[in-house]
Amino acid sequence: MSKERARRRAEREAERARAMRANEERQARRARRHALIARLTPRPVRVRRQGGLLARRHRAQNVVVALGFLLVQAIVWLVWESSTVSLAVFVVSLLLAPVVMTLAFDRRI
Protein backbone atom coordinates (compact mmCIF):
# COMPACT_ATOMS: atom_id res chain seq x y z
CA MET A 1 0.00 0.00 0.00
CA SER A 2 2.76 2.46 0.81
CA LYS A 3 4.42 1.74 -2.55
CA GLU A 4 1.14 2.55 -4.27
CA ARG A 5 0.84 5.88 -2.40
CA ALA A 6 4.44 6.73 -3.26
CA ARG A 7 3.79 5.97 -6.95
CA ARG A 8 0.63 8.12 -7.00
CA ARG A 9 2.42 10.94 -5.22
CA ALA A 10 5.27 10.74 -7.76
CA GLU A 11 2.70 10.87 -10.59
CA ARG A 12 1.01 13.91 -9.01
CA GLU A 13 4.33 15.68 -8.59
CA ALA A 14 5.31 14.87 -12.18
CA GLU A 15 1.94 16.18 -13.42
CA ARG A 16 2.37 19.34 -11.30
CA ALA A 17 5.88 19.84 -12.73
CA ARG A 18 4.55 19.44 -16.30
CA ALA A 19 1.77 21.94 -15.57
CA MET A 20 4.29 24.42 -14.12
CA ARG A 21 6.54 24.07 -17.19
CA ALA A 22 3.57 24.59 -19.51
CA ASN A 23 2.52 27.65 -17.49
CA GLU A 24 6.05 29.07 -17.62
CA GLU A 25 6.17 28.51 -21.40
CA ARG A 26 2.82 30.32 -21.82
CA GLN A 27 4.06 33.21 -19.71
CA ALA A 28 7.31 33.37 -21.72
CA ARG A 29 5.35 33.43 -25.01
CA ARG A 30 3.08 36.13 -23.63
CA ALA A 31 6.09 38.18 -22.49
CA ARG A 32 7.73 37.87 -25.93
CA ARG A 33 4.48 38.91 -27.62
CA HIS A 34 4.09 41.92 -25.31
CA ALA A 35 7.72 42.91 -25.92
CA LEU A 36 7.19 42.74 -29.69
CA ILE A 37 4.01 44.79 -29.47
CA ALA A 38 5.77 47.36 -27.28
CA ARG A 39 8.57 47.68 -29.84
CA LEU A 40 6.18 48.09 -32.77
CA THR A 41 3.77 50.49 -31.07
CA PRO A 42 4.69 54.13 -31.68
CA ARG A 43 5.42 56.22 -28.66
CA PRO A 44 3.04 59.07 -27.86
CA VAL A 45 4.06 62.39 -29.34
CA ARG A 46 3.67 65.68 -27.56
CA VAL A 47 1.26 67.79 -29.58
CA ARG A 48 1.21 71.01 -27.58
CA ARG A 49 3.47 73.85 -28.60
CA GLN A 50 5.72 75.57 -26.16
CA GLY A 51 3.96 78.59 -24.77
CA GLY A 52 6.77 80.67 -23.36
CA LEU A 53 7.45 84.28 -24.24
CA LEU A 54 10.40 83.44 -26.49
CA ALA A 55 8.49 80.72 -28.34
CA ARG A 56 5.56 83.08 -28.99
CA ARG A 57 7.93 85.82 -30.17
CA HIS A 58 9.74 83.47 -32.55
CA ARG A 59 6.46 82.16 -33.95
CA ALA A 60 5.30 85.73 -34.57
CA GLN A 61 8.57 86.58 -36.30
CA ASN A 62 8.33 83.47 -38.47
CA VAL A 63 4.77 84.40 -39.45
CA VAL A 64 5.91 87.90 -40.43
CA VAL A 65 8.69 86.53 -42.64
CA ALA A 66 6.37 83.90 -44.19
CA LEU A 67 3.74 86.55 -44.98
CA GLY A 68 6.42 88.78 -46.52
CA PHE A 69 7.64 85.85 -48.60
CA LEU A 70 4.10 85.13 -49.83
CA LEU A 71 3.46 88.81 -50.52
CA VAL A 72 6.60 89.06 -52.67
CA GLN A 73 5.58 85.91 -54.58
CA ALA A 74 2.06 87.26 -55.18
CA ILE A 75 3.35 90.64 -56.41
CA VAL A 76 5.84 88.98 -58.78
CA TRP A 77 3.16 86.63 -60.08
CA LEU A 78 0.77 89.53 -60.72
CA VAL A 79 3.31 91.94 -62.25
CA TRP A 80 5.35 89.59 -64.43
CA GLU A 81 3.68 86.92 -66.47
CA SER A 82 6.90 85.04 -67.17
CA SER A 83 7.24 81.80 -65.26
CA THR A 84 11.04 82.10 -65.50
CA VAL A 85 10.98 85.37 -63.58
CA SER A 86 8.58 83.90 -61.02
CA LEU A 87 10.83 80.86 -60.54
CA ALA A 88 13.94 83.04 -60.25
CA VAL A 89 12.30 85.29 -57.65
CA PHE A 90 11.10 82.21 -55.76
CA VAL A 91 14.63 80.76 -55.59
CA VAL A 92 16.15 84.10 -54.60
CA SER A 93 13.45 84.56 -51.96
CA LEU A 94 14.17 81.12 -50.53
CA LEU A 95 17.85 81.99 -50.29
CA LEU A 96 17.22 85.43 -48.78
CA ALA A 97 14.60 84.41 -46.20
CA PRO A 98 17.18 83.33 -43.56
CA VAL A 99 19.19 86.50 -44.24
CA VAL A 100 16.11 88.66 -43.74
CA MET A 101 15.29 86.86 -40.50
CA THR A 102 18.81 87.36 -39.21
CA LEU A 103 18.96 91.04 -40.14
CA ALA A 104 15.39 92.00 -39.22
CA PHE A 105 15.09 90.20 -35.88
CA ASP A 106 17.79 90.25 -33.26
CA ARG A 107 17.94 86.59 -32.16
CA ARG A 108 20.42 87.33 -29.37
CA ILE A 109 18.52 87.45 -26.11
mmCIF file with all atom_site columns, C-alpha atoms in Angstrom:
data_model
loop_
_atom_site.group_PDB
_atom_site.id
_atom_site.type_symbol
_atom_site.label_atom_id
_atom_site.label_alt_id
_atom_site.label_comp_id
_atom_site.label_asym_id
_atom_site.label_entity_id
_atom_site.label_seq_id
_atom_site.pdbx_PDB_ins_code
_atom_site.Cartn_x
_atom_site.Cartn_y
_atom_site.Cartn_z
_atom_site.occupancy
_atom_site.B_iso_or_equiv
_atom_site.pdbx_formal_charge
_atom_site.auth_seq_id
_atom_site.auth_comp_id
_atom_site.auth_asym_id
_atom_site.auth_atom_id
_atom_site.pdbx_PDB_model_num
ATOM 1   C CA . MET A 1 1   ? 0.000  0.000  0.000   1.00 0.00 ? 1   MET A CA 1
ATOM 2   C CA . SER A 1 2   ? 2.762  2.464  0.810   1.00 0.00 ? 2   SER A CA 1
ATOM 3   C CA . LYS A 1 3   ? 4.421  1.737  -2.554  1.00 0.00 ? 3   LYS A CA 1
ATOM 4   C CA . GLU A 1 4   ? 1.138  2.548  -4.271  1.00 0.00 ? 4   GLU A CA 1
ATOM 5   C CA . ARG A 1 5   ? 0.841  5.878  -2.397  1.00 0.00 ? 5   ARG A CA 1
ATOM 6   C CA . ALA A 1 6   ? 4.440  6.729  -3.261  1.00 0.00 ? 6   ALA A CA 1
ATOM 7   C CA . ARG A 1 7   ? 3.788  5.972  -6.948  1.00 0.00 ? 7   ARG A CA 1
ATOM 8   C CA . ARG A 1 8   ? 0.627  8.118  -7.002  1.00 0.00 ? 8   ARG A CA 1
ATOM 9   C CA . ARG A 1 9   ? 2.424  10.936 -5.225  1.00 0.00 ? 9   ARG A CA 1
ATOM 10  C CA . ALA A 1 10  ? 5.267  10.737 -7.761  1.00 0.00 ? 10  ALA A CA 1
ATOM 11  C CA . GLU A 1 11  ? 2.700  10.874 -10.589 1.00 0.00 ? 11  GLU A CA 1
ATOM 12  C CA . ARG A 1 12  ? 1.007  13.913 -9.008  1.00 0.00 ? 12  ARG A CA 1
ATOM 13  C CA . GLU A 1 13  ? 4.333  15.676 -8.586  1.00 0.00 ? 13  GLU A CA 1
ATOM 14  C CA . ALA A 1 14  ? 5.313  14.870 -12.180 1.00 0.00 ? 14  ALA A CA 1
ATOM 15  C CA . GLU A 1 15  ? 1.941  16.177 -13.419 1.00 0.00 ? 15  GLU A CA 1
ATOM 16  C CA . ARG A 1 16  ? 2.374  19.336 -11.304 1.00 0.00 ? 16  ARG A CA 1
ATOM 17  C CA . ALA A 1 17  ? 5.881  19.842 -12.728 1.00 0.00 ? 17  ALA A CA 1
ATOM 18  C CA . ARG A 1 18  ? 4.548  19.445 -16.304 1.00 0.00 ? 18  ARG A CA 1
ATOM 19  C CA . ALA A 1 19  ? 1.768  21.937 -15.568 1.00 0.00 ? 19  ALA A CA 1
ATOM 20  C CA . MET A 1 20  ? 4.288  24.415 -14.115 1.00 0.00 ? 20  MET A CA 1
ATOM 21  C CA . ARG A 1 21  ? 6.540  24.067 -17.186 1.00 0.00 ? 21  ARG A CA 1
ATOM 22  C CA . ALA A 1 22  ? 3.572  24.594 -19.508 1.00 0.00 ? 22  ALA A CA 1
ATOM 23  C CA . ASN A 1 23  ? 2.517  27.650 -17.491 1.00 0.00 ? 23  ASN A CA 1
ATOM 24  C CA . GLU A 1 24  ? 6.054  29.069 -17.624 1.00 0.00 ? 24  GLU A CA 1
ATOM 25  C CA . GLU A 1 25  ? 6.175  28.507 -21.404 1.00 0.00 ? 25  GLU A CA 1
ATOM 26  C CA . ARG A 1 26  ? 2.825  30.320 -21.824 1.00 0.00 ? 26  ARG A CA 1
ATOM 27  C CA . GLN A 1 27  ? 4.064  33.206 -19.715 1.00 0.00 ? 27  GLN A CA 1
ATOM 28  C CA . ALA A 1 28  ? 7.312  33.374 -21.724 1.00 0.00 ? 28  ALA A CA 1
ATOM 29  C CA . ARG A 1 29  ? 5.348  33.427 -25.015 1.00 0.00 ? 29  ARG A CA 1
ATOM 30  C CA . ARG A 1 30  ? 3.076  36.131 -23.633 1.00 0.00 ? 30  ARG A CA 1
ATOM 31  C CA . ALA A 1 31  ? 6.087  38.184 -22.485 1.00 0.00 ? 31  ALA A CA 1
ATOM 32  C CA . ARG A 1 32  ? 7.727  37.869 -25.931 1.00 0.00 ? 32  ARG A CA 1
ATOM 33  C CA . ARG A 1 33  ? 4.479  38.912 -27.620 1.00 0.00 ? 33  ARG A CA 1
ATOM 34  C CA . HIS A 1 34  ? 4.094  41.921 -25.306 1.00 0.00 ? 34  HIS A CA 1
ATOM 35  C CA . ALA A 1 35  ? 7.717  42.914 -25.922 1.00 0.00 ? 35  ALA A CA 1
ATOM 36  C CA . LEU A 1 36  ? 7.189  42.741 -29.689 1.00 0.00 ? 36  LEU A CA 1
ATOM 37  C CA . ILE A 1 37  ? 4.006  44.793 -29.474 1.00 0.00 ? 37  ILE A CA 1
ATOM 38  C CA . ALA A 1 38  ? 5.772  47.356 -27.276 1.00 0.00 ? 38  ALA A CA 1
ATOM 39  C CA . ARG A 1 39  ? 8.575  47.681 -29.841 1.00 0.00 ? 39  ARG A CA 1
ATOM 40  C CA . LEU A 1 40  ? 6.176  48.089 -32.768 1.00 0.00 ? 40  LEU A CA 1
ATOM 41  C CA . THR A 1 41  ? 3.767  50.488 -31.070 1.00 0.00 ? 41  THR A CA 1
ATOM 42  C CA . PRO A 1 42  ? 4.689  54.134 -31.682 1.00 0.00 ? 42  PRO A CA 1
ATOM 43  C CA . ARG A 1 43  ? 5.420  56.221 -28.659 1.00 0.00 ? 43  ARG A CA 1
ATOM 44  C CA . PRO A 1 44  ? 3.041  59.071 -27.860 1.00 0.00 ? 44  PRO A CA 1
ATOM 45  C CA . VAL A 1 45  ? 4.057  62.387 -29.343 1.00 0.00 ? 45  VAL A CA 1
ATOM 46  C CA . ARG A 1 46  ? 3.667  65.679 -27.564 1.00 0.00 ? 46  ARG A CA 1
ATOM 47  C CA . VAL A 1 47  ? 1.257  67.792 -29.578 1.00 0.00 ? 47  VAL A CA 1
ATOM 48  C CA . ARG A 1 48  ? 1.209  71.005 -27.579 1.00 0.00 ? 48  ARG A CA 1
ATOM 49  C CA . ARG A 1 49  ? 3.465  73.852 -28.602 1.00 0.00 ? 49  ARG A CA 1
ATOM 50  C CA . GLN A 1 50  ? 5.716  75.565 -26.157 1.00 0.00 ? 50  GLN A CA 1
ATOM 51  C CA . GLY A 1 51  ? 3.957  78.594 -24.771 1.00 0.00 ? 51  GLY A CA 1
ATOM 52  C CA . GLY A 1 52  ? 6.772  80.669 -23.356 1.00 0.00 ? 52  GLY A CA 1
ATOM 53  C CA . LEU A 1 53  ? 7.445  84.280 -24.245 1.00 0.00 ? 53  LEU A CA 1
ATOM 54  C CA . LEU A 1 54  ? 10.400 83.442 -26.494 1.00 0.00 ? 54  LEU A CA 1
ATOM 55  C CA . ALA A 1 55  ? 8.492  80.725 -28.342 1.00 0.00 ? 55  ALA A CA 1
ATOM 56  C CA . ARG A 1 56  ? 5.563  83.078 -28.994 1.00 0.00 ? 56  ARG A CA 1
ATOM 57  C CA . ARG A 1 57  ? 7.929  85.821 -30.173 1.00 0.00 ? 57  ARG A CA 1
ATOM 58  C CA . HIS A 1 58  ? 9.745  83.474 -32.550 1.00 0.00 ? 58  HIS A CA 1
ATOM 59  C CA . ARG A 1 59  ? 6.456  82.165 -33.949 1.00 0.00 ? 59  ARG A CA 1
ATOM 60  C CA . ALA A 1 60  ? 5.295  85.731 -34.573 1.00 0.00 ? 60  ALA A CA 1
ATOM 61  C CA . GLN A 1 61  ? 8.572  86.579 -36.299 1.00 0.00 ? 61  GLN A CA 1
ATOM 62  C CA . ASN A 1 62  ? 8.333  83.474 -38.472 1.00 0.00 ? 62  ASN A CA 1
ATOM 63  C CA . VAL A 1 63  ? 4.771  84.400 -39.448 1.00 0.00 ? 63  VAL A CA 1
ATOM 64  C CA . VAL A 1 64  ? 5.907  87.898 -40.434 1.00 0.00 ? 64  VAL A CA 1
ATOM 65  C CA . VAL A 1 65  ? 8.690  86.527 -42.639 1.00 0.00 ? 65  VAL A CA 1
ATOM 66  C CA . ALA A 1 66  ? 6.371  83.904 -44.192 1.00 0.00 ? 66  ALA A CA 1
ATOM 67  C CA . LEU A 1 67  ? 3.742  86.551 -44.975 1.00 0.00 ? 67  LEU A CA 1
ATOM 68  C CA . GLY A 1 68  ? 6.416  88.779 -46.516 1.00 0.00 ? 68  GLY A CA 1
ATOM 69  C CA . PHE A 1 69  ? 7.639  85.848 -48.602 1.00 0.00 ? 69  PHE A CA 1
ATOM 70  C CA . LEU A 1 70  ? 4.099  85.130 -49.826 1.00 0.00 ? 70  LEU A CA 1
ATOM 71  C CA . LEU A 1 71  ? 3.463  88.815 -50.516 1.00 0.00 ? 71  LEU A CA 1
ATOM 72  C CA . VAL A 1 72  ? 6.602  89.062 -52.671 1.00 0.00 ? 72  VAL A CA 1
ATOM 73  C CA . GLN A 1 73  ? 5.579  85.909 -54.576 1.00 0.00 ? 73  GLN A CA 1
ATOM 74  C CA . ALA A 1 74  ? 2.063  87.257 -55.180 1.00 0.00 ? 74  ALA A CA 1
ATOM 75  C CA . ILE A 1 75  ? 3.350  90.636 -56.408 1.00 0.00 ? 75  ILE A CA 1
ATOM 76  C CA . VAL A 1 76  ? 5.840  88.985 -58.779 1.00 0.00 ? 76  VAL A CA 1
ATOM 77  C CA . TRP A 1 77  ? 3.160  86.633 -60.079 1.00 0.00 ? 77  TRP A CA 1
ATOM 78  C CA . LEU A 1 78  ? 0.770  89.533 -60.724 1.00 0.00 ? 78  LEU A CA 1
ATOM 79  C CA . VAL A 1 79  ? 3.313  91.944 -62.252 1.00 0.00 ? 79  VAL A CA 1
ATOM 80  C CA . TRP A 1 80  ? 5.349  89.591 -64.434 1.00 0.00 ? 80  TRP A CA 1
ATOM 81  C CA . GLU A 1 81  ? 3.677  86.915 -66.470 1.00 0.00 ? 81  GLU A CA 1
ATOM 82  C CA . SER A 1 82  ? 6.897  85.041 -67.167 1.00 0.00 ? 82  SER A CA 1
ATOM 83  C CA . SER A 1 83  ? 7.241  81.797 -65.258 1.00 0.00 ? 83  SER A CA 1
ATOM 84  C CA . THR A 1 84  ? 11.036 82.100 -65.503 1.00 0.00 ? 84  THR A CA 1
ATOM 85  C CA . VAL A 1 85  ? 10.977 85.371 -63.578 1.00 0.00 ? 85  VAL A CA 1
ATOM 86  C CA . SER A 1 86  ? 8.576  83.898 -61.017 1.00 0.00 ? 86  SER A CA 1
ATOM 87  C CA . LEU A 1 87  ? 10.825 80.864 -60.537 1.00 0.00 ? 87  LEU A CA 1
ATOM 88  C CA . ALA A 1 88  ? 13.938 83.036 -60.252 1.00 0.00 ? 88  ALA A CA 1
ATOM 89  C CA . VAL A 1 89  ? 12.304 85.288 -57.645 1.00 0.00 ? 89  VAL A CA 1
ATOM 90  C CA . PHE A 1 90  ? 11.105 82.205 -55.760 1.00 0.00 ? 90  PHE A CA 1
ATOM 91  C CA . VAL A 1 91  ? 14.633 80.760 -55.589 1.00 0.00 ? 91  VAL A CA 1
ATOM 92  C CA . VAL A 1 92  ? 16.154 84.097 -54.600 1.00 0.00 ? 92  VAL A CA 1
ATOM 93  C CA . SER A 1 93  ? 13.453 84.558 -51.960 1.00 0.00 ? 93  SER A CA 1
ATOM 94  C CA . LEU A 1 94  ? 14.175 81.121 -50.525 1.00 0.00 ? 94  LEU A CA 1
ATOM 95  C CA . LEU A 1 95  ? 17.853 81.986 -50.288 1.00 0.00 ? 95  LEU A CA 1
ATOM 96  C CA . LEU A 1 96  ? 17.219 85.425 -48.784 1.00 0.00 ? 96  LEU A CA 1
ATOM 97  C CA . ALA A 1 97  ? 14.603 84.405 -46.198 1.00 0.00 ? 97  ALA A CA 1
ATOM 98  C CA . PRO A 1 98  ? 17.182 83.330 -43.562 1.00 0.00 ? 98  PRO A CA 1
ATOM 99  C CA . VAL A 1 99  ? 19.195 86.498 -44.237 1.00 0.00 ? 99  VAL A CA 1
ATOM 100 C CA . VAL A 1 100 ? 16.112 88.656 -43.739 1.00 0.00 ? 100 VAL A CA 1
ATOM 101 C CA . MET A 1 101 ? 15.290 86.857 -40.503 1.00 0.00 ? 101 MET A CA 1
ATOM 102 C CA . THR A 1 102 ? 18.812 87.363 -39.214 1.00 0.00 ? 102 THR A CA 1
ATOM 103 C CA . LEU A 1 103 ? 18.957 91.040 -40.142 1.00 0.00 ? 103 LEU A CA 1
ATOM 104 C CA . ALA A 1 104 ? 15.388 91.996 -39.223 1.00 0.00 ? 104 ALA A CA 1
ATOM 105 C CA . PHE A 1 105 ? 15.090 90.204 -35.884 1.00 0.00 ? 105 PHE A CA 1
ATOM 106 C CA . ASP A 1 106 ? 17.788 90.250 -33.260 1.00 0.00 ? 106 ASP A CA 1
ATOM 107 C CA . ARG A 1 107 ? 17.941 86.585 -32.158 1.00 0.00 ? 107 ARG A CA 1
ATOM 108 C CA . ARG A 1 108 ? 20.418 87.334 -29.372 1.00 0.00 ? 108 ARG A CA 1
ATOM 109 C CA . ILE A 1 109 ? 18.525 87.445 -26.107 1.00 0.00 ? 109 ILE A CA 1
#
